[in-house]
Coordinates of C-alpha atoms in Angstrom, one line a residue:
M172 CA 16.4 -48.3 -22.9
F173 CA 19.8 -47.2 -22.9
F174 CA 20.9 -49.8 -20.4
E175 CA 19.9 -53.3 -19.9
S176 CA 19.0 -52.7 -16.3
F177 CA 15.7 -51.0 -15.5
L178 CA 16.9 -49.5 -12.3
L179 CA 19.9 -48.0 -13.9
N180 CA 17.6 -46.2 -16.6
L181 CA 15.3 -45.0 -13.8
A182 CA 18.1 -43.7 -11.7
I183 CA 19.4 -41.7 -14.8
L184 CA 16.2 -40.4 -15.7
A185 CA 15.7 -39.2 -12.0
A186 CA 18.9 -37.6 -12.0
L187 CA 18.1 -35.8 -15.6
I188 CA 14.8 -34.6 -14.2
V189 CA 16.6 -33.1 -10.9
A190 CA 19.2 -31.5 -13.0
L191 CA 16.7 -29.8 -15.2
I192 CA 14.6 -28.7 -12.1
F193 CA 17.8 -27.4 -10.5
D194 CA 18.8 -25.5 -13.7
Y195 CA 15.4 -23.9 -13.9
V196 CA 15.1 -22.7 -10.5
T197 CA 18.8 -21.2 -10.4
K198 CA 18.8 -19.9 -13.8
F199 CA 19.1 -16.4 -12.8
F200 CA 21.1 -16.9 -9.6
S201 CA 24.1 -15.0 -11.0
Y202 CA 22.3 -12.2 -12.5
W203 CA 23.2 -9.7 -10.0
Y204 CA 26.8 -11.0 -9.8
I205 CA 27.7 -10.4 -13.4
R206 CA 26.0 -6.8 -13.1
H207 CA 28.3 -6.0 -10.1
I208 CA 25.2 -5.3 -8.1
P209 CA 25.5 -6.3 -4.3
Y210 CA 23.0 -8.7 -3.6
K211 CA 21.8 -11.3 -1.1
L212 CA 22.8 -14.9 -1.8
P213 CA 19.8 -17.0 -3.2
I214 CA 19.0 -20.7 -2.2
P215 CA 17.2 -23.3 -4.5
F216 CA 13.3 -22.8 -4.7
F217 CA 13.4 -19.8 -2.3
G218 CA 15.9 -17.5 -4.1
S219 CA 17.0 -14.9 -1.7
D220 CA 13.3 -14.4 -0.2
Y221 CA 13.6 -17.2 2.1
H222 CA 13.4 -15.1 5.3
R223 CA 9.9 -13.8 3.9
V224 CA 8.6 -17.0 2.3
L225 CA 9.2 -19.0 5.6
N226 CA 7.4 -15.9 7.3
L227 CA 10.6 -15.3 9.5
R228 CA 10.7 -11.7 8.2
S229 CA 7.8 -9.2 6.9
T230 CA 8.5 -7.5 3.6
S231 CA 9.1 -4.3 5.3
D232 CA 11.6 -6.1 7.6
E233 CA 13.4 -8.0 4.8
V234 CA 13.7 -4.5 2.6
M235 CA 14.9 -2.8 5.7
N236 CA 17.8 -5.3 6.3
L237 CA 19.0 -5.1 2.6
Y238 CA 18.8 -1.4 2.7
T239 CA 20.9 -0.8 5.7
K240 CA 23.3 -3.9 4.9
Y241 CA 24.7 -2.0 1.8
P242 CA 24.5 1.9 3.0
E243 CA 26.6 3.1 0.1
A244 CA 25.0 1.3 -2.8
N245 CA 22.3 2.7 -5.0
F246 CA 21.0 -0.6 -5.8
V247 CA 20.6 -4.0 -3.9
G248 CA 19.9 -7.0 -6.0
V249 CA 17.4 -9.9 -4.6
I250 CA 16.3 -13.0 -6.4
K251 CA 12.4 -13.5 -5.6
S252 CA 11.9 -17.4 -5.8
R253 CA 13.6 -17.5 -9.2
I254 CA 13.0 -14.1 -10.7
P255 CA 15.5 -11.0 -10.1
E256 CA 14.3 -8.1 -8.2
L257 CA 16.1 -4.6 -7.8
I258 CA 15.8 -2.3 -4.9
V259 CA 16.4 1.1 -5.9
K260 CA 17.8 3.6 -3.4
D261 CA 18.8 6.5 -5.4
P262 CA 16.1 9.3 -5.4
D263 CA 17.2 10.4 -8.9
V264 CA 16.8 7.0 -10.4
I265 CA 13.5 6.8 -8.7
K266 CA 12.4 9.9 -10.4
K267 CA 13.1 8.5 -13.6
M268 CA 11.4 5.0 -13.2
L269 CA 8.2 6.5 -11.6
S270 CA 7.9 9.6 -13.7
T271 CA 10.4 10.5 -16.5
D272 CA 10.5 7.1 -18.1
F273 CA 7.3 5.9 -16.8
A274 CA 6.6 4.2 -20.2
N275 CA 9.3 1.6 -19.2
F276 CA 7.7 1.0 -15.7
H277 CA 4.0 1.6 -16.1
C278 CA 3.1 -2.0 -14.6
R279 CA 3.2 -2.9 -11.1
G280 CA 4.0 -6.5 -12.0
I281 CA 1.6 -8.0 -9.5
G282 CA -0.2 -10.2 -12.0
L283 CA -3.7 -10.3 -10.4
D284 CA -5.8 -8.4 -12.7
K285 CA -7.0 -11.6 -14.1
S286 CA -7.9 -13.1 -10.8
R287 CA -11.5 -14.4 -10.0
D288 CA -11.5 -12.4 -7.0
V289 CA -14.1 -9.5 -7.5
C290 CA -12.3 -7.3 -5.0
L291 CA -9.2 -7.5 -7.1
R292 CA -10.1 -8.1 -10.7
N293 CA -11.2 -4.6 -11.5
N294 CA -9.2 -2.8 -8.9
L295 CA -7.1 0.0 -10.1
F296 CA -4.1 -0.8 -7.8
Y297 CA -3.8 -4.2 -9.6
A298 CA -5.1 -3.2 -13.1
E299 CA -2.7 -2.7 -16.3
G300 CA -2.8 -1.3 -19.8
E301 CA -6.1 -0.3 -21.1
K302 CA -8.2 -1.3 -18.3
W303 CA -6.0 0.8 -15.8
T304 CA -6.7 3.8 -18.0
L305 CA -10.5 3.0 -17.9
L306 CA -10.7 2.5 -14.3
R307 CA -8.5 5.6 -13.3
E308 CA -10.7 7.8 -15.5
G309 CA -13.8 6.3 -13.7
L310 CA -12.4 6.8 -10.4
E311 CA -11.4 10.4 -11.2
S312 CA -15.1 11.0 -12.3
L313 CA -16.2 9.3 -9.1
L314 CA -14.0 11.5 -7.0
N315 CA -15.1 14.6 -8.6
G316 CA -18.7 13.7 -8.2
M317 CA -18.3 13.1 -4.3
H318 CA -18.2 15.6 -1.6
R319 CA -14.7 17.3 -2.1
E320 CA -14.8 18.3 1.7
P321 CA -16.1 15.7 4.1
D322 CA -19.0 17.5 5.8
V323 CA -20.3 14.8 8.2
S324 CA -21.1 16.4 11.5
L325 CA -18.4 14.9 13.9
H326 CA -19.9 16.1 17.0
V327 CA -22.4 13.2 17.2
C328 CA -19.3 10.5 17.3
L329 CA -17.2 12.8 19.7
S330 CA -20.0 13.8 22.1
G331 CA -19.6 12.7 25.7
T332 CA -16.2 11.6 25.1
N333 CA -14.2 12.6 28.5
E334 CA -12.1 9.5 29.4
V335 CA -9.7 7.2 28.2
V336 CA -10.7 5.7 24.7
N337 CA -9.8 3.1 22.3
V338 CA -8.7 5.5 19.5
R339 CA -9.1 2.9 16.7
E340 CA -12.7 2.3 17.7
L341 CA -13.5 6.0 18.0
L342 CA -11.8 6.8 14.6
S343 CA -13.6 3.8 12.9
E344 CA -17.0 5.3 14.0
I345 CA -16.0 8.6 12.7
L346 CA -14.5 7.3 9.3
D347 CA -17.6 5.1 8.9
A348 CA -19.7 8.2 8.8
V349 CA -17.5 10.0 6.5
F350 CA -17.1 7.2 3.9
K351 CA -20.9 6.3 4.1
D352 CA -21.5 9.8 3.3
C353 CA -19.2 9.9 0.4
L354 CA -19.8 6.5 -1.1
F355 CA -23.4 5.9 -0.3
E356 CA -24.9 9.5 0.7
G357 CA -25.8 7.7 4.0
K358 CA -28.1 5.0 2.7
D359 CA -25.8 2.2 3.9
D360 CA -26.6 1.2 7.4
G361 CA -22.7 0.3 7.8
F362 CA -23.2 -3.4 6.7
L363 CA -20.8 -3.3 3.8
L364 CA -18.3 -0.8 5.1
N365 CA -17.9 -2.6 8.2
N366 CA -17.6 -6.2 6.9
L367 CA -14.9 -5.0 4.3
R368 CA -13.0 -3.1 7.1
Q369 CA -13.2 -5.9 9.9
S370 CA -12.0 -8.6 7.3
I371 CA -8.8 -6.4 6.7
Q372 CA -8.4 -5.6 10.4
H373 CA -9.2 -9.0 12.0
R374 CA -7.8 -11.8 9.6
T375 CA -8.4 -15.5 10.3
F376 CA -5.6 -18.0 9.6
P377 CA -7.1 -19.0 6.2
E378 CA -7.2 -15.4 5.1
K379 CA -3.7 -14.7 6.3
L380 CA -2.5 -17.6 4.3
K381 CA -4.6 -16.5 1.1
S382 CA -3.0 -13.0 1.6
Y383 CA 0.5 -14.7 1.8
L384 CA 0.0 -16.7 -1.6
K385 CA -1.4 -13.4 -3.1
E386 CA 1.8 -11.6 -2.2
I387 CA 4.5 -14.1 -2.7
F388 CA 2.7 -16.3 -5.4
P389 CA 0.2 -14.4 -7.3
S390 CA -0.1 -16.9 -10.1
V391 CA -1.0 -19.7 -7.5
Y392 CA -3.7 -17.4 -5.9
T393 CA -5.1 -16.7 -9.4
L394 CA -4.8 -20.4 -10.6
L395 CA -6.7 -21.8 -7.4
G396 CA -9.5 -19.2 -7.9
L397 CA -9.0 -17.6 -4.3
T398 CA -10.9 -14.8 -3.1
T399 CA -10.2 -12.0 -0.6
I400 CA -13.7 -12.2 1.4
S401 CA -15.7 -15.3 1.1
G402 CA -19.3 -14.9 0.1
F403 CA -18.9 -11.3 -1.3
P404 CA -20.7 -9.3 -2.6
S405 CA -23.7 -10.9 -1.1
A406 CA -27.2 -10.3 -2.0
K407 CA -27.4 -7.5 0.9
A408 CA -24.2 -6.1 -0.3
N409 CA -25.6 -5.9 -3.8
K410 CA -28.7 -4.0 -2.6
V411 CA -26.6 -1.5 -0.8
L412 CA -24.6 -1.1 -4.1
K413 CA -27.7 -0.6 -6.2
E414 CA -28.5 2.5 -4.5
S415 CA -24.7 4.0 -4.0
N416 CA -23.3 6.9 -5.5
I417 CA -20.6 4.7 -7.1
V418 CA -23.2 3.0 -9.3
L419 CA -24.7 6.2 -10.2
Q420 CA -21.2 7.7 -11.4
I421 CA -20.7 4.3 -13.1
Q422 CA -23.8 4.6 -15.3
K423 CA -23.2 8.3 -15.9
I424 CA -19.9 7.8 -17.5
G425 CA -20.8 4.5 -19.2
L426 CA -17.8 2.8 -17.7
V427 CA -19.3 -0.9 -17.9
D428 CA -19.9 -0.3 -21.7
K429 CA -16.1 0.9 -22.2
M430 CA -14.8 -2.0 -20.1
N431 CA -16.9 -4.6 -22.1
T432 CA -15.9 -3.0 -25.5
K433 CA -13.4 -4.8 -27.5
N434 CA -9.9 -3.4 -27.4
K435 CA -7.5 -2.8 -30.2
K436 CA -6.5 -6.2 -30.5
G437 CA -10.1 -7.4 -30.9
T438 CA -10.6 -8.9 -27.6
K439 CA -12.9 -7.7 -24.7
L440 CA -11.0 -6.1 -21.7
E441 CA -13.4 -7.6 -19.3
N442 CA -16.8 -9.3 -18.8
V443 CA -17.9 -7.2 -16.0
T444 CA -21.4 -6.0 -14.6
E445 CA -22.2 -2.8 -12.8
L446 CA -22.5 -4.3 -9.5
E447 CA -19.2 -6.1 -9.7
L448 CA -17.3 -2.8 -10.8
A449 CA -18.9 -0.8 -8.0
F450 CA -17.9 -3.6 -5.4
S451 CA -14.3 -3.6 -6.8
M452 CA -14.3 0.2 -6.2
V453 CA -15.8 0.2 -2.9
S454 CA -13.1 -2.6 -1.8
L455 CA -10.6 -0.1 -3.1
F456 CA -11.8 3.0 -1.2
V457 CA -11.7 0.8 2.0
T458 CA -8.3 -1.1 1.5
E459 CA -6.4 2.0 -0.2
G460 CA -8.4 4.8 1.5
Y461 CA -10.4 4.0 4.6
I462 CA -7.7 1.9 6.3
P463 CA -4.5 4.1 5.6
C464 CA -6.6 7.0 6.6
L465 CA -7.3 5.3 10.0
N466 CA -3.7 4.4 10.7
V467 CA -2.5 7.9 9.8
I468 CA -5.0 9.5 12.1
T469 CA -4.2 7.1 14.9
S470 CA -0.7 7.7 14.5
L471 CA -1.1 11.5 14.3
L472 CA -3.1 11.3 17.8
F473 CA -0.5 9.1 19.2
E474 CA 2.4 11.5 18.4
L475 CA 0.7 14.6 19.6
A476 CA -0.2 12.7 22.7
K477 CA 3.4 12.2 23.3
N478 CA 4.6 15.5 22.2
S479 CA 2.3 18.1 24.2
E480 CA 4.4 21.2 23.0
I481 CA 3.8 20.1 19.4
Q482 CA -0.1 19.7 20.1
E483 CA 0.0 23.2 21.6
K484 CA 1.5 24.7 18.7
I485 CA -1.3 23.3 16.7
R486 CA -3.8 25.6 18.7
V487 CA -3.6 29.2 18.4
N488 CA -6.2 31.3 20.2
N489 CA -8.5 28.4 20.7
S490 CA -8.5 27.3 16.9
V491 CA -6.4 25.1 15.0
N492 CA -3.4 26.2 12.8
V493 CA -4.0 24.4 9.8
D494 CA -0.6 25.1 8.1
Y495 CA 1.1 23.5 11.0
L496 CA -1.5 20.7 11.3
D497 CA -0.5 19.9 7.7
A498 CA 3.2 19.8 8.7
C499 CA 2.4 17.4 11.4
I500 CA 0.4 15.2 9.0
K501 CA 3.2 15.0 6.6
E502 CA 5.5 14.1 9.1
V503 CA 3.4 11.2 10.3
L504 CA 3.0 10.0 6.6
R505 CA 6.9 10.2 6.6
L506 CA 7.3 8.5 9.8
Y507 CA 4.5 6.0 9.5
S508 CA 4.1 5.6 5.8
P509 CA 1.1 3.5 4.9
Y510 CA 3.1 1.7 2.2
S511 CA 6.6 0.2 3.0
V512 CA 7.4 -0.2 -0.6
I513 CA 6.4 0.7 -4.3
T514 CA 6.7 -1.9 -6.9
R515 CA 7.2 -1.6 -10.8
K516 CA 7.9 -4.0 -13.6
C517 CA 10.4 -3.2 -16.4
V518 CA 8.3 -3.9 -19.5
K519 CA 11.1 -3.6 -21.9
A520 CA 15.0 -3.5 -21.7
Y521 CA 16.1 -0.3 -19.8
E522 CA 19.7 1.0 -19.3
M523 CA 20.0 2.2 -15.8
P524 CA 21.0 5.9 -15.5
E525 CA 24.8 6.5 -14.9
S526 CA 25.6 2.9 -14.3
K527 CA 25.0 1.8 -17.8
M528 CA 23.5 -1.4 -16.5
I529 CA 20.8 -3.2 -18.9
L530 CA 17.7 -4.0 -16.9
D531 CA 15.9 -7.0 -18.7
K532 CA 12.4 -7.0 -19.5
K533 CA 10.2 -8.3 -16.7
I534 CA 12.4 -7.5 -13.8
T535 CA 10.6 -6.0 -10.8
V536 CA 12.1 -3.0 -9.3
T537 CA 11.3 -2.0 -5.6
V538 CA 11.4 1.2 -4.2
P539 CA 11.9 1.3 -0.3
V540 CA 9.6 4.1 0.7
E541 CA 9.9 3.5 4.3
E542 CA 13.8 3.2 4.5
I543 CA 14.1 6.3 2.3
H544 CA 11.9 8.5 4.7
K545 CA 14.2 7.3 7.6
D546 CA 17.5 7.8 5.8
L547 CA 19.9 10.3 7.4
K548 CA 21.0 11.2 3.9
H549 CA 17.6 12.8 3.5
Y550 CA 16.4 13.6 7.0
K551 CA 18.0 14.7 10.2
S552 CA 17.3 12.7 13.3
P553 CA 14.9 10.6 10.9
C554 CA 13.2 8.6 13.8
A555 CA 12.2 11.7 15.6
F556 CA 8.8 13.2 15.2
N557 CA 9.5 16.8 13.9
P558 CA 6.8 18.6 12.0
D559 CA 9.1 21.6 11.6
R560 CA 11.0 19.7 8.9
F561 CA 7.9 20.1 6.6
L562 CA 8.0 24.0 6.9
E563 CA 8.8 25.8 3.7
S564 CA 12.5 26.7 4.7
E565 CA 13.8 23.1 5.3
N566 CA 11.3 21.5 2.9
E567 CA 13.1 23.2 -0.1
M568 CA 16.4 21.6 0.7
R569 CA 15.1 18.1 0.2
H570 CA 15.0 15.8 -2.9
T571 CA 11.5 15.8 -4.1
F572 CA 11.5 11.9 -4.5
A573 CA 12.9 11.4 -1.2
Y574 CA 9.2 11.8 0.1
L575 CA 6.9 9.4 -1.2
P576 CA 3.8 8.6 0.8
F577 CA 1.4 8.7 -2.2
G578 CA 4.0 7.6 -4.7
A579 CA 4.9 9.7 -7.7
G580 CA 4.4 9.9 -11.5
P581 CA 1.3 8.8 -13.4
R582 CA 0.5 6.0 -11.1
K583 CA 0.5 8.2 -8.1
C584 CA -2.3 7.8 -5.5
I585 CA -5.5 9.1 -7.1
G586 CA -7.2 9.8 -3.7
E587 CA -4.3 11.8 -2.1
Q588 CA -6.4 15.1 -2.1
F589 CA -9.5 13.2 -0.7
A590 CA -7.3 11.3 1.8
M591 CA -5.6 14.6 3.0
Q592 CA -9.0 16.4 3.2
T593 CA -10.4 13.6 5.4
I594 CA -7.4 13.4 7.6
R595 CA -7.4 17.2 8.0
K596 CA -11.1 17.5 8.9
V597 CA -11.1 14.5 11.4
A598 CA -8.0 15.7 13.2
R599 CA -8.9 19.2 13.3
A600 CA -12.5 18.3 14.8
I601 CA -10.8 16.5 17.5
L602 CA -8.0 19.0 18.3
E603 CA -10.5 21.7 18.4
K604 CA -12.3 19.9 21.4
Y605 CA -9.9 18.0 23.1
I606 CA -6.5 17.8 24.6
I607 CA -5.0 14.3 23.9
E608 CA -2.7 12.6 26.4
T609 CA -0.9 9.2 26.9
T610 CA -2.2 6.9 29.6
E611 CA -0.7 3.8 31.4
K612 CA -2.3 1.6 28.8
T613 CA -0.5 3.8 25.8
P614 CA 2.5 2.0 24.3
S615 CA 5.8 3.4 24.1
Q616 CA 5.8 3.1 20.2
L617 CA 3.4 1.8 17.5
S618 CA 3.8 -1.7 16.2
F619 CA 2.6 -2.3 12.6
V620 CA 2.1 -5.5 10.8
D621 CA 2.4 -5.9 6.9
H622 CA -0.9 -6.5 5.0
N623 CA 0.4 -7.1 1.4
F624 CA 2.0 -4.0 0.4
M625 CA 0.1 -2.0 3.1
K626 CA 0.9 -1.4 6.9
I627 CA -1.6 -1.5 9.5
I628 CA -1.3 -0.8 13.5
K629 CA -1.1 -4.0 15.1
D630 CA -2.7 -3.3 18.6
D631 CA -5.3 -0.9 19.8
I632 CA -4.2 2.6 21.2
W633 CA -5.5 3.9 24.2
L634 CA -5.5 7.6 24.8
K635 CA -6.9 10.3 27.2
F636 CA -9.2 12.8 25.6
T637 CA -9.9 15.7 28.1
P638 CA -12.4 18.6 26.7
L639 CA -10.8 21.9 26.1
E640 CA -12.1 24.9 28.2
H641 CA -13.2 27.5 25.9

């Protein structure tokens, strides 16, 4: 005892604990101030991320707010809970981080690869180090072993369509057929794909809460042993997986043996089974492939319905001008980017180009993809749907890293080619048979909600499909 009074000692101890906690949570609050980087003022326990933590703004809205608040700055600083995070706006710096100096920023910094969640534990999006290398090689082999051009007969899904339709339901039916053919060679009755898709599109409150923890406090999500989809993979799901093309490719390249082999440090990368690995890969195809393709095609049809003159430019002599269709798809990917941000973690001290600022190890870097795509510095009339900007003459004038719908560098989306082929195939099949028009049910603009790092269309979109007269 320092003092004879017990209450006085207790009060002093409590004050010391409060002071230590306060020092811990505010330790990095001056990080951006001393580096002369404009930043959002933080508050204890929330940092400068309080709008997002309290669900007052989504990730996209928060990044947009900071991007536009400092229009002339190349960098904007934030404090995520208590850890500094840097928003990078300059395409030249982004190029160095994502490509040239990739060795310094090869991690996403999400910290979920040790989760008990089967959907995430062996998911390429969350993996790091040797595990990421092995999973990427495995997925490349899988993609090479699949149909490179989706060859599902689309007339079955489209036959009889001559009315106002729910576009998302129609496209879901079409994409179910495409992905079942590619992943399961038609052997899945839709059980696995449908359950995974619906769990993403129609989340219950507990699922939203888990998703929130996964994004804001990934360490808590891992510590509590939470899972994305309760009860999966089930016995029925495992039966489907055993007969899938994915398991066949995993066996072919011996990926499970490689994953379970000791690494250079003498410890196992993972204790994984074929079915767990296959389920992780299927969930990756759904979350990072199926859902983005569904949103892009929906957005494309929505814009073409609103812009009939552009829709007509796609059709030439009762056929589709594929080059102009590609320009339309690229414009949709710019205007409605599937991912609003790209994140990377600095793995060792790094000197920022030109500014000479030293970025410390473990600092997270955020690339504001959506805002760069809508920045007047890079695009004229950025909020307008104008596919002509992606024709060769205009495209050459733009900075390569001012267009990042699939990311860039070694961690660029591995399924870019497959996604573009799928989107092109489905859109072409529809546009060759139908004129797409708006209806009274069609909203004036699309509304999106954030789903972790991905954006999905919030409401059903209704459009009129009128058969073309050939």
